[in-house]
């Protein structure tokens, strides 16, 4: 592309120089020839007036006197009536000449000649000047063409590299502009595309990370339930455990659907009124085998008969995350307590462990923040699930840890246990 731009620019410049250069040469040649002719005629008239003046004054007309009145590279021939031979001044040129002849009132004839070579040399000097100017114009055109080609080609090369980076999976926008409206428009489009691709990739990676983390919890509980089935021979127990396992599979399906929904629109909740006791009871039953294997207990206290507004599957997933964190990072008994504050139903999850480190208290719900060797996604995803239904998840106390899930409450029909 650079070569084409340079070649096209040079072609235009050469055409302009050829058209105007030839015209200028023709004009200058004619001007020089006309000027030489006018100069010879002027000199012939001047000599004629000098000769006539001397004749009228009775002065002698000699070559010595007249030689001082004529240009050195010219030849003059003066014919005076009454003189046997004409007066000649200078050397008569050979070849082509430029001549002028004037006749005076007393019959005096003056002829002035100049060699055409003198005019040719003047024309040659003029042509050299024109050629030098043309060469300078060509050199300037080459420099400007190279700079312009670089100015246009470099942004295009840069834009091609940006497009290649997008195609290779690097969606970072470059935010470079080039001072050319058309190229800047292309850069704007590429940067906007890069930002959209970056958002899409971020959403996909977040979905994959959330799914891998959130599915691990119900799958762990389901595997424990299946282990309970394999360890018993009582049909009633097998049936009961299988029923619970099927319910867990349904909740697992709900978790997957919930994650997909949140990946499209984090605020697209499907809140309904539900029995909060059922969700709390179901989670205690699911995690009791895991707690027994750790030699720990899960207990429940507080108000019963609460009906909250939210998505049961999402609430169950939030509680599962809190219980799993208590079993993994905490110690002692895991306690679930339900209570009422204002128009909200609250489920608190606590344990008797060391709690949340002081340096992580304000950041515990941030992604990738973890006090131990875990992903740090659980609490962040749990908070997103709670907020999608208009609730919120908070850390009420760091040591011992108390996490609270706040949900809108439908009615206030509850009693203490």
Tab-separated table of C-alpha atoms in Angstrom:
chain	number	residue	atom	x	y	z
A	1	UNK	CA	0.000	0.000	0.000
A	2	UNK	CA	2.819	2.392	0.829
A	3	UNK	CA	4.404	1.808	-2.572
A	4	UNK	CA	1.108	2.476	-4.311
A	5	UNK	CA	0.586	5.714	-2.423
A	6	UNK	CA	4.135	6.864	-3.213
A	7	UNK	CA	3.869	5.882	-6.865
A	8	UNK	CA	0.493	7.570	-7.315
A	9	UNK	CA	1.692	10.754	-5.637
A	10	UNK	CA	4.848	10.838	-7.769
A	11	UNK	CA	2.825	10.193	-10.924
A	12	UNK	CA	0.600	13.183	-10.173
A	13	UNK	CA	3.604	15.389	-9.417
A	14	UNK	CA	5.435	14.318	-12.576
A	15	UNK	CA	2.379	14.985	-14.710
A	16	UNK	CA	1.999	18.454	-13.182
A	17	UNK	CA	5.714	19.185	-13.675
A	18	UNK	CA	5.600	17.932	-17.256
A	19	UNK	CA	2.564	20.042	-18.164
A	20	UNK	CA	3.654	23.223	-16.444
A	21	UNK	CA	7.385	22.676	-17.082
A	22	UNK	CA	6.986	22.355	-20.852
A	23	UNK	CA	4.683	25.381	-20.894
A	24	UNK	CA	7.178	27.356	-18.829
A	25	UNK	CA	10.074	26.368	-21.122
A	26	UNK	CA	8.160	27.498	-24.202
A	27	UNK	CA	7.158	30.776	-22.595
A	28	UNK	CA	10.650	31.483	-21.250
A	29	UNK	CA	12.292	30.660	-24.607
A	30	UNK	CA	10.016	33.049	-26.457
A	31	UNK	CA	10.485	35.688	-23.791
A	32	UNK	CA	14.296	35.467	-24.002
A	33	UNK	CA	14.266	35.595	-27.819
A	34	UNK	CA	11.883	38.551	-27.868
A	35	UNK	CA	13.931	40.325	-25.238
A	36	UNK	CA	17.129	39.785	-27.251
A	37	UNK	CA	15.446	41.063	-30.406
A	38	UNK	CA	14.147	44.150	-28.598
A	39	UNK	CA	17.607	44.776	-27.111
A	40	UNK	CA	19.272	44.603	-30.552
A	41	UNK	CA	16.661	46.972	-32.035
A	42	UNK	CA	17.097	49.348	-29.117
A	43	UNK	CA	20.859	49.362	-29.601
A	44	UNK	CA	20.499	50.033	-33.345
A	45	UNK	CA	18.272	53.036	-32.630
A	46	UNK	CA	20.688	54.336	-30.009
A	47	UNK	CA	23.656	54.095	-32.410
A	48	UNK	CA	21.649	55.768	-35.165
A	49	UNK	CA	20.834	58.690	-32.891
A	50	UNK	CA	24.487	59.018	-31.882
A	51	UNK	CA	25.668	59.015	-35.522
A	52	UNK	CA	23.005	61.518	-36.590
A	53	UNK	CA	23.915	63.779	-33.675
A	54	UNK	CA	27.592	63.768	-34.513
A	55	UNK	CA	26.891	64.391	-38.191
A	56	UNK	CA	24.675	67.358	-37.370
A	57	UNK	CA	27.323	68.728	-35.008
A	58	UNK	CA	30.001	68.333	-37.638
A	59	UNK	CA	31.886	65.802	-35.588
A	60	UNK	CA	33.742	62.858	-37.048
A	61	UNK	CA	32.155	59.423	-37.002
A	62	UNK	CA	34.854	56.852	-36.432
A	63	UNK	CA	34.843	53.195	-35.289
A	64	UNK	CA	36.873	54.146	-32.227
A	65	UNK	CA	34.248	56.596	-31.030
A	66	UNK	CA	31.339	54.265	-31.741
A	67	UNK	CA	32.958	51.131	-30.264
A	68	UNK	CA	32.385	52.548	-26.792
A	69	UNK	CA	28.652	52.779	-27.477
A	70	UNK	CA	27.956	49.177	-28.371
A	71	UNK	CA	27.845	45.970	-26.345
A	72	UNK	CA	31.069	44.002	-26.671
A	73	UNK	CA	29.490	40.756	-27.915
A	74	UNK	CA	27.598	42.475	-30.717
A	75	UNK	CA	28.507	43.555	-34.263
A	76	UNK	CA	27.461	46.857	-35.823
A	77	UNK	CA	27.691	48.061	-39.423
A	78	UNK	CA	27.119	51.748	-40.109
A	79	UNK	CA	26.684	53.126	-43.605
A	80	UNK	CA	27.086	56.925	-43.871
A	81	UNK	CA	26.274	58.728	-47.137
A	82	UNK	CA	29.365	60.237	-48.704
A	83	UNK	CA	31.716	57.662	-47.184
A	84	UNK	CA	33.182	55.057	-49.491
A	85	UNK	CA	33.132	52.186	-47.005
A	86	UNK	CA	30.765	51.378	-44.140
A	87	UNK	CA	31.995	51.503	-40.569
A	88	UNK	CA	32.213	48.128	-38.799
A	89	UNK	CA	32.395	47.734	-35.043
A	90	UNK	CA	33.121	44.365	-33.340
A	91	UNK	CA	33.431	40.903	-34.852
A	92	UNK	CA	30.718	39.779	-37.142
A	93	UNK	CA	29.089	36.606	-35.741
A	94	UNK	CA	28.877	33.453	-37.782
A	95	UNK	CA	25.901	31.170	-38.018
A	96	UNK	CA	22.461	32.256	-36.927
A	97	UNK	CA	22.123	35.829	-35.768
A	98	UNK	CA	19.573	38.197	-34.333
A	99	UNK	CA	19.694	41.406	-36.366
A	100	UNK	CA	18.056	44.829	-36.436
A	101	UNK	CA	18.497	47.549	-39.033
A	102	UNK	CA	17.477	51.211	-38.702
A	103	UNK	CA	17.645	54.040	-41.278
A	104	UNK	CA	17.997	57.699	-40.267
A	105	UNK	CA	16.714	60.913	-41.850
A	106	UNK	CA	20.115	61.753	-43.413
A	107	UNK	CA	20.377	58.354	-45.078
A	108	UNK	CA	22.467	56.764	-42.346
A	109	UNK	CA	21.884	53.030	-41.999
A	110	UNK	CA	22.758	51.129	-38.807
A	111	UNK	CA	22.660	47.350	-38.606
A	112	UNK	CA	23.299	45.543	-35.303
A	113	UNK	CA	23.779	41.765	-35.110
A	114	UNK	CA	24.107	39.372	-32.173
A	115	UNK	CA	24.959	35.696	-32.339
A	116	UNK	CA	22.037	33.390	-31.687
A	117	UNK	CA	24.383	31.286	-29.492
A	118	UNK	CA	24.277	33.997	-26.824
A	119	UNK	CA	20.509	33.671	-26.687
A	120	UNK	CA	20.852	29.879	-26.677
A	121	UNK	CA	23.144	30.050	-23.661
A	122	UNK	CA	20.639	32.228	-21.829
A	123	UNK	CA	17.875	29.793	-22.684
A	124	UNK	CA	20.097	26.928	-21.459
A	125	UNK	CA	20.663	28.632	-18.091
A	126	UNK	CA	16.934	29.153	-17.739
A	127	UNK	CA	16.268	25.509	-18.581
A	128	UNK	CA	18.803	24.436	-15.927
A	129	UNK	CA	17.042	26.580	-13.331
A	130	UNK	CA	13.656	25.111	-14.305
A	131	UNK	CA	15.107	21.586	-14.176
A	132	UNK	CA	16.614	22.218	-10.729
A	133	UNK	CA	13.281	23.513	-9.441
A	134	UNK	CA	11.541	20.454	-10.942
A	135	UNK	CA	14.010	18.118	-9.223
A	136	UNK	CA	13.462	19.900	-5.926
A	137	UNK	CA	9.713	19.556	-6.438
A	138	UNK	CA	10.119	15.829	-7.129
A	139	UNK	CA	12.299	15.392	-4.028
A	140	UNK	CA	9.791	17.295	-1.905
A	141	UNK	CA	6.983	15.191	-3.398
A	142	UNK	CA	8.867	11.989	-2.541
A	143	UNK	CA	9.363	13.114	1.054
A	144	UNK	CA	5.725	14.161	1.429
A	145	UNK	CA	4.529	10.973	-0.280
A	146	UNK	CA	6.596	8.794	2.068
A	147	UNK	CA	5.327	10.668	5.120
A	148	UNK	CA	1.737	10.543	3.930
A	149	UNK	CA	2.030	6.865	3.068
A	150	UNK	CA	3.427	6.157	6.512
A	151	UNK	CA	0.700	8.263	8.109
A	152	UNK	CA	-1.982	6.251	6.351
A	153	UNK	CA	-0.351	2.826	6.280
A	154	UNK	CA	0.808	2.740	9.907
A	155	UNK	CA	-2.730	3.156	11.313
A	156	UNK	CA	-4.044	0.499	8.956
A	157	UNK	CA	-1.291	-1.868	10.062
A	158	UNK	CA	-2.113	-1.052	13.671
A	159	UNK	CA	-5.820	-1.667	13.085
A	160	UNK	CA	-5.002	-4.986	11.422
A	161	UNK	CA	-2.967	-5.974	14.480
A	162	UNK	CA	-5.884	-4.994	16.727
A	163	UNK	CA	-8.265	-7.139	14.694
A	164	UNK	CA	-5.775	-10.008	14.829
A	165	UNK	CA	-5.544	-9.659	18.605
A	166	UNK	CA	-9.325	-9.818	18.862
A	167	UNK	CA	-9.337	-12.943	16.739
A	168	UNK	CA	-6.652	-14.570	18.893
A	169	UNK	CA	-8.641	-14.055	22.096
A	170	UNK	CA	-7.088	-10.854	23.463
A	171	UNK	CA	-10.059	-8.458	23.749
A	172	UNK	CA	-8.272	-5.555	25.426
A	173	UNK	CA	-9.178	-2.276	23.667
A	174	UNK	CA	-6.172	-0.203	22.580
A	175	UNK	CA	-7.852	3.237	22.568
A	176	UNK	CA	-5.547	4.554	19.845
A	177	UNK	CA	-6.614	7.329	17.502
A	178	UNK	CA	-4.836	8.564	14.398
A	179	UNK	CA	-6.256	11.957	13.508
A	180	UNK	CA	-7.982	10.585	10.389
A	181	UNK	CA	-11.797	10.549	10.816
A	182	UNK	CA	-12.354	7.379	8.786
A	183	UNK	CA	-9.589	5.458	10.561
A	184	UNK	CA	-10.704	6.763	13.959
A	185	UNK	CA	-14.207	5.490	13.188
A	186	UNK	CA	-12.814	2.006	12.491
A	187	UNK	CA	-10.788	2.204	15.723
A	188	UNK	CA	-13.951	3.165	17.647
A	189	UNK	CA	-15.790	0.155	16.242
A	190	UNK	CA	-12.904	-2.208	17.057
A	191	UNK	CA	-12.611	-0.867	20.602
A	192	UNK	CA	-16.370	-1.206	21.143
A	193	UNK	CA	-16.219	-4.757	19.795
A	194	UNK	CA	-13.277	-5.524	22.074
A	195	UNK	CA	-15.199	-4.271	25.097
A	196	UNK	CA	-18.253	-6.351	24.171
A	197	UNK	CA	-16.110	-9.440	23.656
A	198	UNK	CA	-14.355	-8.805	26.970
A	199	UNK	CA	-17.708	-8.552	28.757
A	200	UNK	CA	-18.914	-11.743	27.085
A	201	UNK	CA	-15.743	-13.623	27.992
A	202	UNK	CA	-15.914	-12.330	31.552
A	203	UNK	CA	-19.530	-13.439	31.833
A	204	UNK	CA	-18.720	-16.871	30.418
A	205	UNK	CA	-15.750	-17.339	32.721
A	206	UNK	CA	-17.765	-16.150	35.673
A	207	UNK	CA	-20.560	-18.550	34.795
A	208	UNK	CA	-18.106	-21.423	34.517
A	209	UNK	CA	-16.478	-20.549	37.841
A	210	UNK	CA	-19.825	-20.071	39.592
A	211	UNK	CA	-21.212	-23.281	38.150
A	212	UNK	CA	-18.164	-25.333	39.165
A	213	UNK	CA	-18.330	-23.936	42.681
A	214	UNK	CA	-22.070	-23.927	43.210
A	215	UNK	CA	-22.608	-27.381	41.746
A	216	UNK	CA	-19.938	-28.814	43.985
A	217	UNK	CA	-22.039	-28.198	47.086
A	218	UNK	CA	-25.235	-30.042	46.018
A	219	UNK	CA	-23.186	-32.769	44.344
A	220	UNK	CA	-21.263	-33.319	47.578
A	221	UNK	CA	-24.500	-33.577	49.524
A	222	UNK	CA	-25.962	-35.906	46.910
A	223	UNK	CA	-22.901	-38.167	46.982
A	224	UNK	CA	-23.161	-38.365	50.764
A	225	UNK	CA	-26.823	-39.304	50.475
A	226	UNK	CA	-25.976	-42.044	47.978
A	227	UNK	CA	-23.291	-43.329	50.309
A	228	UNK	CA	-25.955	-43.590	53.027
A	229	UNK	CA	-28.026	-45.690	50.642
A	230	UNK	CA	-25.124	-48.046	49.881
A	231	UNK	CA	-24.411	-48.579	53.580
A	232	UNK	CA	-27.934	-49.688	54.581
A	233	UNK	CA	-29.943	-52.805	53.803
A	234	UNK	CA	-33.273	-51.566	55.162
A	235	UNK	CA	-35.771	-50.951	52.342
A	236	UNK	CA	-37.501	-48.163	54.239
A	237	UNK	CA	-34.255	-46.336	54.816
A	238	UNK	CA	-33.245	-46.819	51.191
A	239	UNK	CA	-36.584	-45.441	50.042
A	240	UNK	CA	-36.351	-42.449	52.367
A	241	UNK	CA	-32.790	-41.664	51.320
A	242	UNK	CA	-33.636	-42.109	47.630
A	243	UNK	CA	-36.556	-39.709	47.980
A	244	UNK	CA	-34.260	-37.150	49.571
A	245	UNK	CA	-31.692	-37.753	46.818
A	246	UNK	CA	-34.327	-37.124	44.147
A	247	UNK	CA	-35.255	-33.890	45.869
A	248	UNK	CA	-31.592	-32.928	45.827
A	249	UNK	CA	-31.421	-33.662	42.107
A	250	UNK	CA	-34.370	-31.331	41.573
A	251	UNK	CA	-32.624	-28.629	43.574
A	252	UNK	CA	-29.465	-29.263	41.561
A	253	UNK	CA	-31.437	-28.647	38.380
A	254	UNK	CA	-32.789	-25.461	39.929
A	255	UNK	CA	-29.251	-24.342	40.778
A	256	UNK	CA	-28.163	-24.828	37.162
A	257	UNK	CA	-31.188	-22.906	35.878
A	258	UNK	CA	-30.587	-20.180	38.417
A	259	UNK	CA	-26.945	-19.778	37.409
A	260	UNK	CA	-27.894	-19.550	33.734
A	261	UNK	CA	-30.556	-16.958	34.530
A	262	UNK	CA	-28.187	-14.856	36.612
A	263	UNK	CA	-25.550	-14.991	33.884
A	264	UNK	CA	-28.005	-13.314	31.524
A	265	UNK	CA	-29.493	-10.832	34.000
A	266	UNK	CA	-28.394	-10.790	37.636
A	267	UNK	CA	-31.598	-8.937	38.627
A	268	UNK	CA	-34.046	-11.325	36.975
A	269	UNK	CA	-35.328	-12.939	40.157
A	270	UNK	CA	-38.366	-15.200	40.316
A	271	UNK	CA	-39.364	-14.498	43.916
A	272	UNK	CA	-42.442	-16.179	45.380
A	273	UNK	CA	-43.803	-16.656	48.875
A	274	UNK	CA	-42.529	-19.907	50.409
A	275	UNK	CA	-42.216	-21.717	53.715
A	276	UNK	CA	-38.841	-20.775	55.130
A	277	UNK	CA	-38.973	-23.613	57.668
A	278	UNK	CA	-39.086	-26.196	54.896
A	279	UNK	CA	-35.942	-24.827	53.249
A	280	UNK	CA	-34.069	-24.656	56.577
A	281	UNK	CA	-35.195	-28.181	57.520
A	282	UNK	CA	-34.205	-29.558	54.114
A	283	UNK	CA	-30.709	-28.067	54.386
A	284	UNK	CA	-30.190	-29.455	57.872
A	285	UNK	CA	-31.176	-32.911	56.634
A	286	UNK	CA	-28.890	-32.668	53.639
A	287	UNK	CA	-25.843	-31.598	55.605
A	288	UNK	CA	-26.345	-33.781	58.684
A	289	UNK	CA	-24.404	-36.729	57.145
A	290	UNK	CA	-21.481	-34.421	56.362
A	291	UNK	CA	-21.521	-32.941	59.852
A	292	UNK	CA	-21.675	-36.408	61.467
A	293	UNK	CA	-18.668	-37.502	59.415
A	294	UNK	CA	-16.785	-34.498	60.853
A	295	UNK	CA	-17.971	-35.290	64.381
A	296	UNK	CA	-20.008	-32.096	64.520
A	297	UNK	CA	-23.683	-31.196	64.846
A	298	UNK	CA	-26.170	-28.972	63.057
A	299	UNK	CA	-28.918	-27.404	65.169
A	300	UNK	CA	-31.790	-25.081	64.507
A	301	UNK	CA	-33.513	-22.505	66.750
A	302	UNK	CA	-35.599	-19.353	66.581
A	303	UNK	CA	-39.023	-18.571	65.161
A	304	UNK	CA	-40.972	-21.041	63.137
A	305	UNK	CA	-43.790	-20.711	60.696
A	306	UNK	CA	-42.107	-17.885	58.806
A	307	UNK	CA	-43.041	-17.321	55.200
A	308	UNK	CA	-40.496	-15.410	53.186
A	309	UNK	CA	-40.487	-13.967	49.659
A	310	UNK	CA	-37.781	-15.269	47.360
A	311	UNK	CA	-36.745	-18.203	45.213
A	312	UNK	CA	-36.632	-21.372	47.341
A	313	UNK	CA	-33.867	-22.922	45.303
A	314	UNK	CA	-31.713	-19.795	45.556
A	315	UNK	CA	-32.334	-19.501	49.314
A	316	UNK	CA	-31.440	-23.170	49.737
A	317	UNK	CA	-28.237	-22.616	47.779
A	318	UNK	CA	-27.273	-19.601	49.922
A	319	UNK	CA	-27.844	-21.583	53.122
A	320	UNK	CA	-25.923	-24.538	51.682
A	321	UNK	CA	-22.972	-22.257	50.975
A	322	UNK	CA	-23.031	-20.859	54.523
A	323	UNK	CA	-23.288	-24.334	56.063
A	324	UNK	CA	-20.493	-25.668	53.877
A	325	UNK	CA	-18.264	-22.727	54.846
A	326	UNK	CA	-18.954	-23.429	58.523
A	327	UNK	CA	-18.088	-27.110	58.104
A	328	UNK	CA	-14.982	-26.342	56.051
A	329	UNK	CA	-13.567	-23.303	57.830
A	330	UNK	CA	-15.307	-23.248	61.217
A	331	UNK	CA	-15.532	-25.490	64.236
A	332	UNK	CA	-17.971	-26.866	66.781
A	333	UNK	CA	-21.724	-26.836	66.310
A	334	UNK	CA	-23.247	-25.218	63.260
A	335	UNK	CA	-26.316	-23.267	64.334
A	336	UNK	CA	-29.161	-21.994	62.153
A	337	UNK	CA	-31.409	-19.438	63.822
A	338	UNK	CA	-34.485	-17.803	62.311
A	339	UNK	CA	-35.815	-14.479	63.530
A	340	UNK	CA	-37.802	-11.439	62.483
A	341	UNK	CA	-36.611	-7.867	62.157
A	342	UNK	CA	-39.119	-5.323	60.913
A	343	UNK	CA	-40.706	-6.679	57.747
A	344	UNK	CA	-37.861	-9.091	57.096
A	345	UNK	CA	-37.205	-12.707	57.935
A	346	UNK	CA	-33.601	-13.452	58.897
A	347	UNK	CA	-31.720	-16.737	58.867
A	348	UNK	CA	-28.451	-16.632	60.815
A	349	UNK	CA	-25.764	-19.268	60.324
A	350	UNK	CA	-22.976	-19.450	62.905
A	351	UNK	CA	-20.396	-21.834	64.313
A	352	UNK	CA	-17.892	-21.964	67.146
A	353	UNK	CA	-14.765	-21.658	65.012
A	354	UNK	CA	-12.100	-18.918	64.917
A	355	UNK	CA	-14.217	-16.791	62.608
A	356	UNK	CA	-13.298	-14.466	59.768
A	357	UNK	CA	-9.822	-12.888	59.932
A	358	UNK	CA	-9.859	-9.188	60.688
A	359	UNK	CA	-8.167	-8.282	57.405
A	360	UNK	CA	-10.871	-10.103	55.414
A	361	UNK	CA	-13.942	-8.856	57.236
A	362	UNK	CA	-14.756	-6.027	54.826
A	363	UNK	CA	-13.847	-8.057	51.741
A	364	UNK	CA	-15.232	-11.465	52.544
A	365	UNK	CA	-17.940	-11.197	49.877
A	366	UNK	CA	-15.527	-10.220	47.122
A	367	UNK	CA	-14.645	-12.733	44.448
A	368	UNK	CA	-11.273	-14.504	44.783
A	369	UNK	CA	-11.088	-13.463	48.462
A	370	UNK	CA	-10.644	-16.469	50.739
A	371	UNK	CA	-9.158	-17.079	54.128
A	372	UNK	CA	-7.906	-20.539	53.158
A	373	UNK	CA	-7.119	-22.570	50.061
A	374	UNK	CA	-10.522	-22.193	48.419
A	375	UNK	CA	-11.767	-20.377	45.345
A	376	UNK	CA	-13.352	-17.486	47.206
A	377	UNK	CA	-16.428	-17.678	44.960
A	378	UNK	CA	-18.963	-19.203	47.361
A	379	UNK	CA	-19.941	-16.161	49.410
A	380	UNK	CA	-19.769	-13.864	46.365
A	381	UNK	CA	-22.162	-16.083	44.385
A	382	UNK	CA	-24.384	-16.537	47.440
A	383	UNK	CA	-24.661	-12.771	47.828
A	384	UNK	CA	-25.581	-12.430	44.122
A	385	UNK	CA	-28.295	-15.087	44.536
A	386	UNK	CA	-29.706	-13.301	47.576
A	387	UNK	CA	-29.714	-9.889	45.918
A	388	UNK	CA	-31.374	-11.275	42.777
A	389	UNK	CA	-34.541	-11.853	44.853
A	390	UNK	CA	-34.348	-8.530	46.675
A	391	UNK	CA	-32.647	-9.925	49.774
A	392	UNK	CA	-29.175	-9.425	51.138
A	393	UNK	CA	-26.413	-11.438	52.763
A	394	UNK	CA	-24.316	-9.876	55.499
A	395	UNK	CA	-21.577	-10.750	57.955
A	396	UNK	CA	-22.982	-9.668	61.317
A	397	UNK	CA	-20.094	-10.828	63.469
A	398	UNK	CA	-16.566	-11.932	62.648
A	399	UNK	CA	-15.587	-13.876	65.789
A	400	UNK	CA	-17.360	-16.198	66.251
A	401	UNK	CA	-18.739	-15.839	62.749
A	402	UNK	CA	-22.399	-15.022	62.197
A	403	UNK	CA	-23.728	-14.701	58.644
A	404	UNK	CA	-27.285	-13.475	58.134
A	405	UNK	CA	-29.589	-13.871	55.151
A	406	UNK	CA	-32.279	-11.161	55.065
A	407	UNK	CA	-35.470	-11.887	53.112
A	408	UNK	CA	-38.751	-10.051	52.708
A	409	UNK	CA	-41.409	-11.537	54.989
A	410	UNK	CA	-44.948	-12.352	53.881
A	411	UNK	CA	-46.674	-12.579	57.259
A	412	UNK	CA	-45.886	-12.584	60.964
A	413	UNK	CA	-47.295	-15.907	62.125
A	414	UNK	CA	-44.440	-17.355	64.184
A	415	UNK	CA	-43.713	-18.642	67.688
A	416	UNK	CA	-40.581	-19.164	69.740
A	417	UNK	CA	-39.096	-22.592	70.406
